[in-house]
Each structure stands twice: as C-alpha cells, then as structure tokens.
C-alpha cells in the first residue's frame, strides 16, 4: 500500500471541515459533497482514489455554528444546539479523519512541518509533518460577539451567565455597533425576550455603513429592526459608561454619547471591535499588512512562497473580495479540496496513467475563484433581508426561511457539510 497523503488543516469550522470532508469524498472516488450536483442521468466522472490521512487541529472541542451566535447568546435552548463536540459528529467518524484539540503555533512551508500546542496546560508542543496544509482558522473575535470558551461545557456556563444577566435587566441592554453582527444581536435578543428594552446605537447615519451595499439594503435593515421592536439610535457615538445608582438605589450603567445624550442600561455589549486574522503561525511573506493570506485564485499560497502548491488558505482569513460569509468559507474549502486532489493526481501519475487521463479528457482543471461581489443575508428577528447583484434585494419571513430556516442556518450548514453522516437535521 502506498503511504497515505498527510493533510493538516488548521481550524475545524465551515472552511476547514469543508476542505476535510470534500477531500475525503474525492479520495474515495465520490463526488465532493459541496460540489455541483450531477445533472439527472449524467454519469459521475471517474475520480482516482488516494489513501489520505487528514488531521484537523482546532482550539475548540467541537464545531461551533458561529453564525448562530446572536441566538446562542440570547436563548439557552439554542445555546445547547449551537456547539457539537467533534466526537459527537457522525460525519467525522472515520479512520482517515482525526480531530485534535489544540492551537497551531507555527508552520514552516519550506520543510512542510507545523507545530501545535495540544489543549491542556501541561501539554508539550507537538511537531507534525504534512504533505498538504490548509489554513482555515478564521478571525479572532471579541466577546460578546463570540464565546471565548474552548470547551463545550465551559461555553454553556459562559453563554448561560450572559443570558441571565441580560434578561434580569430593568433598564435594558444597549448594543453598540450597527454592522451585521450588532443588528443580529439586537434583533435576536428582542425576539427571544420581547419584554426587554433593547437599543442598538450606531455612530453613522446608515446601518451597515462599512459594507459596499446599496442604500436600500441598509434602509430596509433599519425598518425591519424597528419593526422587530428594537430602539435604534442613529448617529450616536459611544463616549463612555459609568456605574451609577438608579432612582430605586440599584446599580446600573449610565451610557454617555458624544452628542451629549445619555441613557441608563444594565448591560452594554460592544459589536464594534475589529476582528483580526488568526494567522500569527504563518510566515510573514504569505500575509498582507493586516495578516490576511495573499491567496492565488486557486486558494494556494502566493506563487513565490516555498511549496506554494502544497499550501492553501480558505475562509475568512483569505484575502479575497466580498463580505466574509460562511457560504464563501465552505465554497473555498471545496475548491481547496479539489485542487489538492488534482495535485495528488499530478504527483502520482505514471506516463501510462497520464496518457489514459488524457484519453478521458485529462486531469481536471484547477478551480479558481472569481471576484465575489458584495452580497449578504441578514436575519432581523422573524424576517431577513438578502441582497446579491443578480437577485437584487428581498426581505420578509419567507426570505428568513430560505436563508436561515428556523435555527439561524444551523441545519442548512450541518446538512451542506453532511455532518450528520447520512442523517439530515
Ligand atoms: C455573530 C456573527 C454572525 C454572522 N452571521 C453570518 C451570516 O448570517 N451569514 C454568513 O454567511 N456569515 C455570517 N457570519 C460570518 C461567518 O461566521 C464567517 O464568515 C465564517 O465563520 C468563516 O468561517 P471560517 O471557517 O473561515 O472561520 P471560523 O468560523 O472563524 O472558524 C475558525 C476555526 O479555527 C479555530 N482556530 C482559530 N485559531 C486557531 C489556531 N491557531 N489553531 C487551531 N484552530 C484555530 C477556531 O476555534 C474556529 O473553530 C457571522 C459572523 C459572526 C461573528
């Protein structure tokens, strides 16, 4: 038996799991799960099979449905659902796929060696040799946008404490930042706890002000938010908060804005911190000045970097056009898997196989990303607003159903990646 190809993936979320599972399909001669579905009656193309050993290293002990965070941090019932330990994910149970909890610390593309620190304070750094590497570790995001726990058990406490503190509020909750995350946080909190005063404040005169989206999308988002019962203060920039006593002598916060306005609140959540790429483990020559990986259209590392054809980056940490989205991360994972599988074919084929491949139409082409225009799907309470250039803007409860189902997209992502094995959520 030939030695299996060793594939190391940093990050086991949308991008990383898509790369792992699509590659696993291709190496078994199956159509990749996130690829285009074959037309009815169309013969499946023959894909050469390879022995493969895929290791995914992730800091968390499970798959965390990140886009469900606004609901996971508002509803304890959903908190439970949003994080599934890797050991409990049927689609990952295979002798060819290993998931390790740890943090990737360094990658040396010239030697094809990486180190990671296994989870646990006494653990020693481990060195791993690989044939192919995929960086899929996303962006570092601040609390309370994203839970900071690395184990599911600890996460349930973290989210539970947050929800209890928010819902015990007498004066209400203020969310600062009218980008997509702030809008969803405010709307989900109000949806799950209709009695709660929820205020979203934004420093500009339009929501989603840093996104290159048409004004009608920004205006519709504001309408939906107000319809959902959220108080929205536009053109309000947070100055400071101070601890004060209210008229009943209870401790609370006075929130001051730079325009002189102030209000009482019990909890202030910041949804404005800039998220930064988690790429400190990669050499500087593959990164731009902000830490994003300067990928080629094939998602391989820059051409001039050592062994670039063996190194890929997918998801939020890849420097590419378009708003960062989980759909794009899964799509990139599929492209990386296809291009790795193609490279395996190039590396292993004998002259005879090359001739045979040519007879059958040759080795498949590299998949290359086109530019991605700005597009968005935004959940605002019971409704959603969606926009992409060809479809234009649409909004309503039916849009919510199509884009998010009834669990902020958990089942859609779970089923797309076939994490349930053959079981559909
Ligand atoms: C609140 C919120 C709401 C969102 N809503 C939507 C939405 O409605 N629709 C949409 O399309 N997108 C949405 N997004 C964006 C979407 O979540 C991201 O585009 C997507 O998560 C990117 O996937 P990824 O796999 O690249 O990275 P991530 O999902 O960030 O996953 C990265 C993984 O890498 C791990 N990791 C990090 N560093 C290391 C390391 N050094 N070693 C090992 N592992 C590491 C992390 O633990 C994590 O599991 C939302 C984002 C947020 C924060």
Short mmCIF file of C-alpha atoms and ligand atoms in Angstrom, two decimals:
data_model
loop_
_atom_site.label_atom_id
_atom_site.label_comp_id
_atom_site.label_asym_id
_atom_site.label_seq_id
_atom_site.Cartn_x
_atom_site.Cartn_y
_atom_site.Cartn_z
CA UNK A 1 0.00 0.00 0.00
CA UNK A 2 1.37 3.48 -0.79
CA UNK A 3 1.86 5.84 2.17
CA UNK A 4 -1.25 7.96 2.64
CA UNK A 5 -1.02 11.66 1.79
CA UNK A 6 -0.88 13.57 5.08
CA UNK A 7 -3.14 16.62 5.13
CA UNK A 8 -3.06 19.06 8.03
CA UNK A 9 -5.88 21.58 8.48
CA UNK A 10 -5.75 24.45 10.99
CA UNK A 11 -9.35 25.23 12.04
CA UNK A 12 -12.35 22.90 12.11
CA UNK A 13 -15.23 25.19 11.26
CA UNK A 14 -17.01 25.94 7.96
CA UNK A 15 -13.87 26.34 5.80
CA UNK A 16 -11.71 23.67 7.48
CA UNK A 17 -14.41 20.97 7.69
CA UNK A 18 -15.43 21.65 4.09
CA UNK A 19 -11.82 21.16 2.93
CA UNK A 20 -11.50 17.96 5.01
CA UNK A 21 -14.80 16.36 4.00
CA UNK A 22 -14.73 17.26 0.30
CA UNK A 23 -11.19 15.90 0.08
CA UNK A 24 -12.28 12.75 1.90
CA UNK A 25 -15.04 12.30 -0.72
CA UNK A 26 -12.69 12.87 -3.67
CA UNK A 27 -10.06 10.49 -2.29
CA UNK A 28 -12.74 7.77 -2.07
CA UNK A 29 -13.76 8.33 -5.69
CA UNK A 30 -17.03 10.04 -4.68
CA UNK A 31 -18.45 13.35 -5.92
CA UNK A 32 -17.46 16.11 -3.48
CA UNK A 33 -20.38 16.98 -1.19
CA UNK A 34 -20.16 20.74 -1.73
CA UNK A 35 -19.57 20.48 -5.49
CA UNK A 36 -22.25 20.97 -8.13
CA UNK A 37 -24.86 18.20 -8.07
CA UNK A 38 -24.61 16.00 -11.22
CA UNK A 39 -27.48 16.56 -13.67
CA UNK A 40 -30.11 13.84 -13.83
CA UNK A 41 -28.91 10.90 -15.92
CA UNK A 42 -25.36 12.31 -16.07
CA UNK A 43 -22.56 9.79 -15.44
CA UNK A 44 -20.40 10.63 -12.47
CA UNK A 45 -16.82 11.42 -13.54
CA UNK A 46 -14.28 8.79 -12.50
CA UNK A 47 -12.07 10.20 -9.76
CA UNK A 48 -8.81 8.49 -8.86
CA UNK A 49 -8.68 7.26 -5.29
CA UNK A 50 -5.86 8.01 -2.87
CA UNK A 51 -5.03 6.90 0.64
CA UNK A 52 -5.31 10.01 2.78
CA UNK A 53 -4.80 10.86 6.42
CA UNK A 54 -6.49 14.13 7.38
CA UNK A 55 -5.76 15.85 10.70
CA UNK A 56 -7.84 18.85 11.74
CA UNK A 57 -6.47 20.90 14.66
CA UNK A 58 -8.92 23.25 16.34
CA UNK A 59 -8.74 25.24 19.57
CA UNK A 60 -12.34 24.27 20.40
CA UNK A 61 -13.53 20.77 21.33
CA UNK A 62 -16.37 20.95 18.81
CA UNK A 63 -17.98 22.56 15.79
CA UNK A 64 -19.39 25.91 16.82
CA UNK A 65 -22.07 27.33 14.50
CA UNK A 66 -20.67 30.84 14.58
CA UNK A 67 -23.43 32.49 12.61
CA UNK A 68 -25.90 31.30 15.24
CA UNK A 69 -24.10 33.29 17.99
CA UNK A 70 -26.70 36.07 18.23
CA UNK A 71 -29.33 33.40 19.04
CA UNK A 72 -26.98 31.19 21.09
CA UNK A 73 -26.28 34.18 23.35
CA UNK A 74 -29.99 35.01 23.68
CA UNK A 75 -31.69 31.62 24.10
CA UNK A 76 -30.42 28.88 26.43
CA UNK A 77 -32.27 26.23 24.41
CA UNK A 78 -30.34 27.23 21.31
CA UNK A 79 -27.03 27.56 23.21
CA UNK A 80 -27.09 23.77 23.64
CA UNK A 81 -27.66 23.12 19.94
CA UNK A 82 -25.08 25.53 18.55
CA UNK A 83 -21.92 23.67 19.68
CA UNK A 84 -21.49 19.97 18.87
CA UNK A 85 -18.40 18.19 20.15
CA UNK A 86 -16.31 16.72 17.34
CA UNK A 87 -16.61 13.27 18.97
CA UNK A 88 -20.40 13.54 18.56
CA UNK A 89 -20.39 14.47 14.87
CA UNK A 90 -21.22 11.31 12.87
CA UNK A 91 -19.84 12.72 9.59
CA UNK A 92 -16.33 12.99 11.07
CA UNK A 93 -16.09 9.46 12.43
CA UNK A 94 -13.65 7.82 10.02
CA UNK A 95 -10.22 6.24 10.44
CA UNK A 96 -8.98 8.74 7.80
CA UNK A 97 -10.03 11.86 9.75
CA UNK A 98 -8.59 12.86 13.12
CA UNK A 99 -9.64 15.95 15.02
CA UNK A 100 -7.23 17.20 17.67
CA UNK A 101 -7.97 19.97 20.16
CA UNK A 102 -5.05 22.37 20.13
CA UNK A 103 -3.69 25.60 18.78
CA UNK A 104 -1.47 25.71 15.70
CA UNK A 105 1.63 27.72 16.63
CA UNK A 106 3.92 27.63 13.61
CA UNK A 107 4.09 26.42 10.02
CA UNK A 108 7.30 26.07 8.06
CA UNK A 109 6.21 25.71 4.41
CA UNK A 110 9.74 25.04 3.16
CA UNK A 111 10.12 21.97 5.43
CA UNK A 112 6.40 21.14 5.49
CA UNK A 113 6.39 20.94 9.26
CA UNK A 114 3.93 22.53 11.67
CA UNK A 115 3.77 22.72 15.46
CA UNK A 116 0.67 22.86 17.59
CA UNK A 117 0.05 23.10 21.30
CA UNK A 118 -2.44 20.42 22.40
CA UNK A 119 -5.22 21.68 24.67
CA UNK A 120 -4.33 21.44 28.38
CA UNK A 121 -1.86 23.41 30.45
CA UNK A 122 0.79 20.68 30.86
CA UNK A 123 0.89 19.69 27.19
CA UNK A 124 4.13 19.98 25.19
CA UNK A 125 4.12 21.43 21.65
CA UNK A 126 3.82 18.71 19.01
CA UNK A 127 5.57 18.69 15.63
CA UNK A 128 3.61 17.38 12.61
CA UNK A 129 4.94 16.62 9.14
CA UNK A 130 2.45 17.03 6.34
CA UNK A 131 2.19 16.83 2.55
CA UNK A 132 -0.59 19.44 2.24
CA UNK A 133 -1.59 22.22 4.61
CA UNK A 134 -4.84 24.22 4.73
CA UNK A 135 -5.12 27.36 6.89
CA UNK A 136 -8.78 27.75 7.92
CA UNK A 137 -8.57 29.31 11.36
CA UNK A 138 -10.65 32.40 10.60
CA UNK A 139 -10.59 35.64 12.56
CA UNK A 140 -10.09 36.29 16.27
CA UNK A 141 -13.36 37.84 17.52
CA UNK A 142 -14.08 39.54 20.82
CA UNK A 143 -16.66 38.73 23.50
CA UNK A 144 -19.67 39.08 23.47
CA UNK A 145 -19.77 38.69 19.68
CA UNK A 146 -18.42 35.18 20.06
CA UNK A 147 -17.99 32.98 23.17
CA UNK A 148 -14.36 32.69 24.22
CA UNK A 149 -14.62 29.20 25.81
CA UNK A 150 -12.76 26.37 24.15
CA UNK A 151 -14.76 23.53 25.69
CA UNK A 152 -18.50 23.00 25.25
CA UNK A 153 -19.10 22.57 28.99
CA UNK A 154 -17.45 25.89 29.81
CA UNK A 155 -19.28 27.58 26.89
CA UNK A 156 -22.68 26.57 28.32
CA UNK A 157 -21.80 28.43 31.55
CA UNK A 158 -20.41 31.43 29.68
CA UNK A 159 -23.50 31.81 27.49
CA UNK A 160 -25.93 31.00 30.34
CA UNK A 161 -24.45 33.67 32.64
CA UNK A 162 -24.62 36.23 29.83
CA UNK A 163 -28.25 35.44 29.02
CA UNK A 164 -29.32 35.57 32.68
CA UNK A 165 -27.56 38.92 33.20
CA UNK A 166 -29.18 40.40 30.09
CA UNK A 167 -32.69 39.21 30.87
CA UNK A 168 -32.63 40.32 34.51
CA UNK A 169 -32.08 43.83 33.17
CA UNK A 170 -34.52 46.51 34.33
CA UNK A 171 -33.21 49.34 32.22
CA UNK A 172 -32.38 47.20 29.23
CA UNK A 173 -29.48 46.28 27.06
CA UNK A 174 -27.55 48.59 24.76
CA UNK A 175 -25.75 47.10 21.78
CA UNK A 176 -23.13 49.32 20.22
CA UNK A 177 -22.42 48.94 16.50
CA UNK A 178 -24.86 48.75 13.60
CA UNK A 179 -22.93 46.32 11.42
CA UNK A 180 -24.37 42.90 10.56
CA UNK A 181 -23.34 41.40 13.89
CA UNK A 182 -24.81 44.20 16.04
CA UNK A 183 -28.07 44.15 14.07
CA UNK A 184 -28.47 40.39 14.50
CA UNK A 185 -27.53 40.52 18.21
CA UNK A 186 -30.13 43.21 18.93
CA UNK A 187 -32.87 41.55 16.87
CA UNK A 188 -32.40 38.05 18.34
CA UNK A 189 -32.36 39.35 21.91
CA UNK A 190 -35.63 41.23 21.34
CA UNK A 191 -37.18 38.25 19.55
CA UNK A 192 -36.43 35.81 22.37
CA UNK A 193 -37.14 38.29 25.21
CA UNK A 194 -39.88 40.64 23.96
CA UNK A 195 -40.24 42.30 27.40
CA UNK A 196 -36.62 43.52 27.35
CA UNK A 197 -35.67 47.04 26.24
CA UNK A 198 -33.08 46.56 23.52
CA UNK A 199 -31.36 49.59 22.00
CA UNK A 200 -28.94 49.50 19.09
CA UNK A 201 -26.70 52.54 18.71
CA UNK A 202 -24.69 53.33 15.62
CA UNK A 203 -22.27 56.21 15.06
CA UNK A 204 -23.23 56.79 11.39
CA UNK A 205 -26.49 57.81 9.72
CA UNK A 206 -26.88 54.42 7.93
CA UNK A 207 -26.65 50.89 9.32
CA UNK A 208 -24.11 48.54 7.68
CA UNK A 209 -22.11 51.71 6.90
CA UNK A 210 -18.82 49.92 6.27
CA UNK A 211 -20.29 47.49 3.72
CA UNK A 212 -20.41 48.29 -0.01
CA UNK A 213 -24.14 47.52 -0.21
CA UNK A 214 -26.89 49.60 -1.84
CA UNK A 215 -28.65 52.09 0.43
CA UNK A 216 -31.98 50.26 0.01
CA UNK A 217 -30.48 47.25 1.86
CA UNK A 218 -29.28 49.49 4.70
CA UNK A 219 -32.62 51.30 4.91
CA UNK A 220 -34.64 48.07 4.84
CA UNK A 221 -32.48 46.64 7.63
CA UNK A 222 -33.31 49.68 9.77
CA UNK A 223 -37.04 49.32 9.04
CA UNK A 224 -37.01 45.62 9.94
CA UNK A 225 -35.10 46.29 13.14
CA UNK A 226 -37.61 48.91 14.26
CA UNK A 227 -40.49 46.61 13.23
CA UNK A 228 -38.93 43.95 15.46
CA UNK A 229 -39.22 46.33 18.43
CA UNK A 230 -35.57 47.36 18.77
CA UNK A 231 -34.95 51.05 19.60
CA UNK A 232 -32.37 52.33 17.17
CA UNK A 233 -30.28 55.45 17.81
CA UNK A 234 -28.52 56.52 14.62
CA UNK A 235 -25.60 59.00 14.62
CA UNK A 236 -24.84 58.21 18.28
CA UNK A 237 -21.19 57.58 19.09
CA UNK A 238 -20.43 55.93 22.45
CA UNK A 239 -18.33 58.18 24.67
CA UNK A 240 -18.18 56.29 27.98
CA UNK A 241 -20.19 54.33 30.51
CA UNK A 242 -20.23 54.96 34.25
CA UNK A 243 -21.61 52.93 37.14
CA UNK A 244 -24.45 54.78 38.86
CA UNK A 245 -27.45 54.09 41.12
CA UNK A 246 -30.94 54.40 39.67
CA UNK A 247 -33.90 56.05 41.47
CA UNK A 248 -34.52 52.83 43.43
CA UNK A 249 -30.90 52.71 44.56
CA UNK A 250 -29.97 49.78 42.28
CA UNK A 251 -26.62 49.71 40.46
CA UNK A 252 -26.74 50.21 36.72
CA UNK A 253 -24.81 51.97 33.96
CA UNK A 254 -25.22 55.44 32.53
CA UNK A 255 -24.24 55.36 28.88
CA UNK A 256 -22.92 58.68 27.54
CA UNK A 257 -22.76 59.58 23.85
CA UNK A 258 -20.52 62.22 22.28
CA UNK A 259 -23.59 64.28 21.21
CA UNK A 260 -24.46 64.88 24.87
CA UNK A 261 -27.30 62.33 25.06
CA UNK A 262 -27.17 59.75 27.86
CA UNK A 263 -29.32 56.82 28.98
CA UNK A 264 -29.48 54.13 31.65
CA UNK A 265 -28.78 50.48 30.87
CA UNK A 266 -27.88 47.33 32.76
CA UNK A 267 -25.72 45.78 30.08
CA UNK A 268 -23.69 47.27 27.23
CA UNK A 269 -22.46 44.91 24.51
CA UNK A 270 -19.87 46.09 22.03
CA UNK A 271 -20.25 44.79 18.50
CA UNK A 272 -17.65 47.14 17.06
CA UNK A 273 -14.26 45.53 17.74
CA UNK A 274 -12.25 44.84 14.64
CA UNK A 275 -11.72 41.11 14.13
CA UNK A 276 -8.16 40.13 13.26
CA UNK A 277 -6.85 37.14 11.28
CA UNK A 278 -5.52 34.26 13.39
CA UNK A 279 -2.53 33.81 11.08
CA UNK A 280 0.31 34.55 13.52
CA UNK A 281 1.55 30.97 12.90
CA UNK A 282 2.28 31.67 9.22
CA UNK A 283 5.43 33.26 7.75
CA UNK A 284 5.14 36.98 7.00
CA UNK A 285 5.81 36.60 3.29
CA UNK A 286 2.41 34.97 2.69
CA UNK A 287 0.49 37.64 4.63
CA UNK A 288 -0.62 41.17 3.82
CA UNK A 289 -0.07 44.02 6.30
CA UNK A 290 -3.30 43.12 8.17
CA UNK A 291 -2.47 39.43 8.45
CA UNK A 292 -4.73 38.04 5.67
CA UNK A 293 -3.25 35.30 3.48
CA UNK A 294 -2.47 36.59 -0.03
CA UNK A 295 -4.01 33.60 -1.80
CA UNK A 296 -3.94 32.95 -5.52
CA UNK A 297 -7.32 32.37 -7.23
CA UNK A 298 -6.74 28.62 -6.66
CA UNK A 299 -6.54 29.45 -2.91
CA UNK A 300 -2.90 28.31 -2.87
CA UNK A 301 -0.33 30.45 -1.03
CA UNK A 302 1.40 33.16 -3.12
CA UNK A 303 3.29 31.70 -6.07
CA UNK A 304 6.74 32.81 -4.95
CA UNK A 305 6.41 31.28 -1.44
CA UNK A 306 8.08 27.88 -0.84
CA UNK A 307 5.96 24.85 -1.79
CA UNK A 308 3.03 27.12 -2.57
CA UNK A 309 1.18 24.36 -4.48
CA UNK A 310 1.01 22.36 -1.21
CA UNK A 311 -0.37 25.17 0.95
CA UNK A 312 -3.87 26.64 0.88
CA UNK A 313 -5.91 29.17 2.83
CA UNK A 314 -9.72 29.24 2.94
CA UNK A 315 -12.49 31.18 4.66
CA UNK A 316 -12.32 34.47 6.50
CA UNK A 317 -8.52 34.62 6.72
CA UNK A 318 -8.07 34.53 2.93
CA UNK A 319 -7.53 37.90 1.30
CA UNK A 320 -10.33 37.91 -1.27
CA UNK A 321 -13.12 40.21 -2.37
CA UNK A 322 -16.66 40.07 -0.96
CA UNK A 323 -18.20 40.27 2.51
CA UNK A 324 -16.90 37.49 4.79
CA UNK A 325 -19.58 34.78 4.79
CA UNK A 326 -19.81 31.17 5.91
CA UNK A 327 -21.12 30.14 2.46
CA UNK A 328 -17.95 31.54 0.91
CA UNK A 329 -15.81 29.71 3.51
CA UNK A 330 -17.45 26.34 2.66
CA UNK A 331 -17.13 27.05 -1.06
CA UNK A 332 -13.43 27.85 -0.69
CA UNK A 333 -12.93 24.66 1.33
CA UNK A 334 -14.38 22.69 -1.59
CA UNK A 335 -12.10 24.47 -4.09
CA UNK A 336 -9.04 23.77 -1.95
CA UNK A 337 -10.02 20.08 -1.67
CA UNK A 338 -10.48 19.82 -5.43
CA UNK A 339 -7.14 21.50 -6.11
CA UNK A 340 -5.30 19.31 -3.58
CA UNK A 341 -6.83 16.18 -5.11
CA UNK A 342 -5.82 17.39 -8.56
CA UNK A 343 -2.28 17.97 -7.34
CA UNK A 344 -2.19 14.44 -5.91
CA UNK A 345 -3.05 13.16 -9.39
CA UNK A 346 -0.26 15.18 -10.99
CA UNK A 347 2.22 13.91 -8.44
CA UNK A 348 1.39 10.23 -8.64
CA UNK A 349 0.53 9.53 -12.23
CA UNK A 350 2.86 7.46 -14.34
CA UNK A 351 3.29 8.22 -18.04
CA UNK A 352 0.74 5.48 -18.86
CA UNK A 353 -1.79 6.98 -16.46
CA UNK A 354 -1.12 10.42 -17.91
CA UNK A 355 -1.92 9.10 -21.38
CA UNK A 356 -5.04 7.37 -20.05
CA UNK A 357 -6.10 10.56 -18.27
CA UNK A 358 -5.63 12.47 -21.50
CA UNK A 359 -7.89 9.94 -23.30
CA UNK A 360 -10.57 10.54 -20.67
CA UNK A 361 -10.36 14.29 -21.01
CA UNK A 362 -7.28 14.82 -18.86
CA UNK A 363 -6.72 15.77 -15.27
CA UNK A 364 -9.45 18.13 -14.13
CA UNK A 365 -8.71 21.84 -14.28
CA UNK A 366 -7.73 23.86 -11.25
CA UNK A 367 -10.77 25.51 -9.73
CA UNK A 368 -10.16 29.23 -9.45
CA UNK A 369 -12.27 31.77 -7.58
CA UNK A 370 -13.80 34.69 -9.43
CA UNK A 371 -14.12 38.04 -7.77
CA UNK A 372 -17.00 37.92 -5.27
CA UNK A 373 -19.33 40.96 -5.32
CA UNK A 374 -20.79 42.25 -2.04
CA UNK A 375 -23.78 40.10 -1.02
CA UNK A 376 -25.49 39.48 2.28
CA UNK A 377 -28.18 37.53 4.10
CA UNK A 378 -29.13 39.21 7.36
CA UNK A 379 -31.53 37.81 9.97
CA UNK A 380 -33.56 40.56 11.65
CA UNK A 381 -35.90 38.92 14.14
CA UNK A 382 -38.66 36.97 12.35
CA UNK A 383 -37.68 38.38 8.96
CA UNK A 384 -34.50 38.54 6.92
CA UNK A 385 -33.12 40.81 4.26
CA UNK A 386 -31.00 39.40 1.46
CA UNK A 387 -29.13 41.03 -1.39
CA UNK A 388 -26.95 39.85 -4.24
CA UNK A 389 -26.31 41.72 -7.51
CA UNK A 390 -28.32 39.48 -9.86
CA UNK A 391 -31.22 38.93 -7.46
CA UNK A 392 -31.43 42.45 -6.03
CA UNK A 393 -32.86 42.99 -2.56
CA UNK A 394 -35.60 40.92 -0.99
CA UNK A 395 -36.91 40.70 2.54
CA UNK A 396 -39.60 39.03 4.62
CA UNK A 397 -40.42 35.91 6.61
CA UNK A 398 -40.07 33.72 3.52
CA UNK A 399 -36.53 35.09 3.00
CA UNK A 400 -35.77 34.18 6.61
CA UNK A 401 -36.99 30.61 5.98
CA UNK A 402 -34.91 30.25 2.80
CA UNK A 403 -31.67 31.73 4.12
CA UNK A 404 -31.74 30.71 7.78
CA UNK A 405 -34.50 28.11 8.34
CA UNK A 406 -35.71 28.29 11.94
CA UNK A 407 -32.30 27.94 13.62
CA UNK A 408 -30.16 30.74 12.14
CA UNK A 409 -28.80 28.43 9.48
CA UNK A 410 -27.61 25.58 11.73
CA UNK A 411 -29.41 22.80 9.81
CA UNK A 412 -28.52 24.37 6.44
CA UNK A 413 -24.77 24.30 7.24
CA UNK A 414 -24.91 20.94 9.05
CA UNK A 415 -26.65 19.32 6.07
CA UNK A 416 -24.50 21.04 3.42
CA UNK A 417 -21.37 19.64 5.11
CA UNK A 418 -23.21 16.36 5.83
CA UNK A 419 -22.01 16.43 9.41
CA UNK A 420 -24.79 14.06 10.38
CA UNK A 421 -23.39 11.41 8.06
CA UNK A 422 -26.46 10.32 6.16
CA UNK A 423 -28.79 11.77 8.80
CA UNK A 424 -30.36 15.09 7.80
CA UNK A 425 -31.18 17.59 10.63
C1 LIG B 1 -22.11 36.98 15.08
C2 LIG B 1 -21.82 36.60 13.66
C3 LIG B 1 -22.86 36.40 12.78
C4 LIG B 1 -22.60 36.03 11.45
N1 LIG B 1 -23.65 35.83 10.61
C5 LIG B 1 -23.42 35.39 9.36
C6 LIG B 1 -24.49 35.10 8.49
O1 LIG B 1 -25.65 35.29 8.84
N2 LIG B 1 -24.20 34.62 7.25
C7 LIG B 1 -22.91 34.39 6.85
O2 LIG B 1 -22.70 33.92 5.73
N3 LIG B 1 -21.87 34.67 7.64
C8 LIG B 1 -22.08 35.17 8.89
N4 LIG B 1 -21.03 35.45 9.71
C9 LIG B 1 -19.65 35.28 9.18
C10 LIG B 1 -19.23 33.81 9.27
O3 LIG B 1 -19.43 33.37 10.58
C11 LIG B 1 -17.79 33.64 8.85
O4 LIG B 1 -17.64 34.10 7.53
C12 LIG B 1 -17.37 32.16 8.95
O5 LIG B 1 -17.43 31.74 10.30
C13 LIG B 1 -15.96 31.92 8.41
O6 LIG B 1 -15.65 30.58 8.55
P1 LIG B 1 -14.14 30.09 8.75
O7 LIG B 1 -14.19 28.60 8.70
O8 LIG B 1 -13.25 30.81 7.82
O9 LIG B 1 -13.70 30.60 10.20
P2 LIG B 1 -14.35 30.41 11.63
O10 LIG B 1 -15.78 30.02 11.55
O11 LIG B 1 -13.98 31.62 12.41
O12 LIG B 1 -13.57 29.16 12.23
C14 LIG B 1 -12.22 29.17 12.54
C15 LIG B 1 -11.90 27.98 13.41
O13 LIG B 1 -10.49 27.97 13.65
C16 LIG B 1 -10.21 27.74 15.02
N5 LIG B 1 -8.90 28.36 15.31
C17 LIG B 1 -8.58 29.67 15.41
N6 LIG B 1 -7.24 29.83 15.59
C18 LIG B 1 -6.71 28.58 15.61
C19 LIG B 1 -5.39 28.06 15.75
N7 LIG B 1 -4.31 28.86 15.89
N8 LIG B 1 -5.21 26.73 15.75
C20 LIG B 1 -6.27 25.89 15.59
N9 LIG B 1 -7.54 26.33 15.43
C21 LIG B 1 -7.75 27.65 15.44
C22 LIG B 1 -11.39 28.34 15.76
O14 LIG B 1 -11.56 27.71 17.03
C23 LIG B 1 -12.55 28.05 14.79
O15 LIG B 1 -13.19 26.83 15.07
C24 LIG B 1 -21.25 35.86 11.02
C25 LIG B 1 -20.21 36.08 11.91
C26 LIG B 1 -20.48 36.45 13.22
C27 LIG B 1 -19.34 36.68 14.17
#
